[in-house]
């Protein structure tokens, strides 16, 4: 989607449709930022899941220690 909007902006600019080119470029930038944020969120969720598993493993190991 972002690449399509970037291409649309370039095409509009070539045709002299400057306002349309600006809108398309702005939409492409918004789409790119949204994709970046979603990827960062996914990485954070993955790390949180890994940390949760690490904590569970530590708790299990601690419970197995002699009292």
PDB file of C-alpha atoms in Angstrom:
ATOM      1  CA  UNK A   1       0.000   0.000   0.000  1.00  0.00           C
ATOM      2  CA  UNK A   2       2.763   2.422   0.959  1.00  0.00           C
ATOM      3  CA  UNK A   3       4.693   1.723  -2.233  1.00  0.00           C
ATOM      4  CA  UNK A   4       1.557   2.143  -4.342  1.00  0.00           C
ATOM      5  CA  UNK A   5       0.902   5.547  -2.790  1.00  0.00           C
ATOM      6  CA  UNK A   6       4.514   6.557  -3.348  1.00  0.00           C
ATOM      7  CA  UNK A   7       4.223   5.554  -7.009  1.00  0.00           C
ATOM      8  CA  UNK A   8       0.935   7.467  -7.260  1.00  0.00           C
ATOM      9  CA  UNK A   9       2.669  10.534  -5.841  1.00  0.00           C
ATOM     10  CA  UNK A  10       5.437  10.252  -8.416  1.00  0.00           C
ATOM     11  CA  UNK A  11       2.922   9.821 -11.227  1.00  0.00           C
ATOM     12  CA  UNK A  12       0.879  12.801 -10.058  1.00  0.00           C
ATOM     13  CA  UNK A  13       4.001  14.935  -9.858  1.00  0.00           C
ATOM     14  CA  UNK A  14       4.950  13.972 -13.416  1.00  0.00           C
ATOM     15  CA  UNK A  15       1.477  15.049 -14.579  1.00  0.00           C
ATOM     16  CA  UNK A  16       1.777  18.366 -12.757  1.00  0.00           C
ATOM     17  CA  UNK A  17      -0.848  17.414 -10.175  1.00  0.00           C
ATOM     18  CA  UNK A  18       1.113  18.797  -7.269  1.00  0.00           C
ATOM     19  CA  UNK A  19      -1.640  18.788  -4.630  1.00  0.00           C
ATOM     20  CA  UNK A  20      -2.487  15.190  -5.427  1.00  0.00           C
ATOM     21  CA  UNK A  21       1.207  14.309  -5.336  1.00  0.00           C
ATOM     22  CA  UNK A  22       1.565  15.882  -1.890  1.00  0.00           C
ATOM     23  CA  UNK A  23      -1.492  14.016  -0.547  1.00  0.00           C
ATOM     24  CA  UNK A  24      -0.265  10.709  -1.926  1.00  0.00           C
ATOM     25  CA  UNK A  25       3.220  11.273  -0.519  1.00  0.00           C
ATOM     26  CA  UNK A  26       1.778  12.168   2.892  1.00  0.00           C
ATOM     27  CA  UNK A  27      -0.412   9.053   2.853  1.00  0.00           C
ATOM     28  CA  UNK A  28       2.610   6.938   1.914  1.00  0.00           C
ATOM     29  CA  UNK A  29       4.570   8.408   4.824  1.00  0.00           C
ATOM     30  CA  UNK A  30       1.703   7.671   7.223  1.00  0.00           C
ATOM     31  CA  UNK A  31       1.465   4.098   5.959  1.00  0.00           C
ATOM     32  CA  UNK A  32       5.220   3.635   6.399  1.00  0.00           C
ATOM     33  CA  UNK A  33       5.097   4.982   9.957  1.00  0.00           C
ATOM     34  CA  UNK A  34       2.141   2.740  10.777  1.00  0.00           C
ATOM     35  CA  UNK A  35       4.035  -0.298   9.470  1.00  0.00           C
ATOM     36  CA  UNK A  36       7.088   0.697  11.530  1.00  0.00           C
ATOM     37  CA  UNK A  37       5.005   1.009  14.700  1.00  0.00           C
ATOM     38  CA  UNK A  38       3.277  -2.330  14.103  1.00  0.00           C
ATOM     39  CA  UNK A  39       6.643  -4.040  13.620  1.00  0.00           C
ATOM     40  CA  UNK A  40       7.995  -2.454  16.815  1.00  0.00           C
ATOM     41  CA  UNK A  41       4.888  -3.585  18.707  1.00  0.00           C
ATOM     42  CA  UNK A  42       5.330  -7.125  17.435  1.00  0.00           C
ATOM     43  CA  UNK A  43       8.973  -7.160  18.548  1.00  0.00           C
ATOM     44  CA  UNK A  44       7.974  -5.851  21.987  1.00  0.00           C
ATOM     45  CA  UNK A  45       5.254  -8.490  22.315  1.00  0.00           C
ATOM     46  CA  UNK A  46       7.713 -11.211  21.358  1.00  0.00           C
ATOM     47  CA  UNK A  47      10.221  -9.999  23.947  1.00  0.00           C
ATOM     48  CA  UNK A  48       7.517  -9.825  26.602  1.00  0.00           C
ATOM     49  CA  UNK A  49       6.453 -13.390  25.808  1.00  0.00           C
ATOM     50  CA  UNK A  50      10.066 -14.559  26.014  1.00  0.00           C
ATOM     51  CA  UNK A  51      10.544 -12.800  29.338  1.00  0.00           C
ATOM     52  CA  UNK A  52       7.357 -14.357  30.698  1.00  0.00           C
ATOM     53  CA  UNK A  53       8.594 -17.807  29.719  1.00  0.00           C
ATOM     54  CA  UNK A  54      11.969 -17.083  31.320  1.00  0.00           C
ATOM     55  CA  UNK A  55      10.258 -16.050  34.581  1.00  0.00           C
ATOM     56  CA  UNK A  56       8.089 -19.191  34.580  1.00  0.00           C
ATOM     57  CA  UNK A  57      11.172 -21.354  34.068  1.00  0.00           C
ATOM     58  CA  UNK A  58      13.005 -19.607  36.912  1.00  0.00           C
ATOM     59  CA  UNK A  59      10.036 -20.110  39.240  1.00  0.00           C
ATOM     60  CA  UNK A  60       9.890 -23.805  38.387  1.00  0.00           C
ATOM     61  CA  UNK A  61      13.612 -24.185  39.067  1.00  0.00           C
ATOM     62  CA  UNK A  62      13.329 -22.315  42.379  1.00  0.00           C
ATOM     63  CA  UNK A  63      10.421 -24.550  43.455  1.00  0.00           C
ATOM     64  CA  UNK A  64      12.609 -27.616  42.830  1.00  0.00           C
ATOM     65  CA  UNK A  65      15.379 -26.366  45.115  1.00  0.00           C
ATOM     66  CA  UNK A  66      15.611 -28.014  48.518  1.00  0.00           C
ATOM     67  CA  UNK A  67      14.047 -25.930  51.242  1.00  0.00           C
TER      68      UNK A  67
END
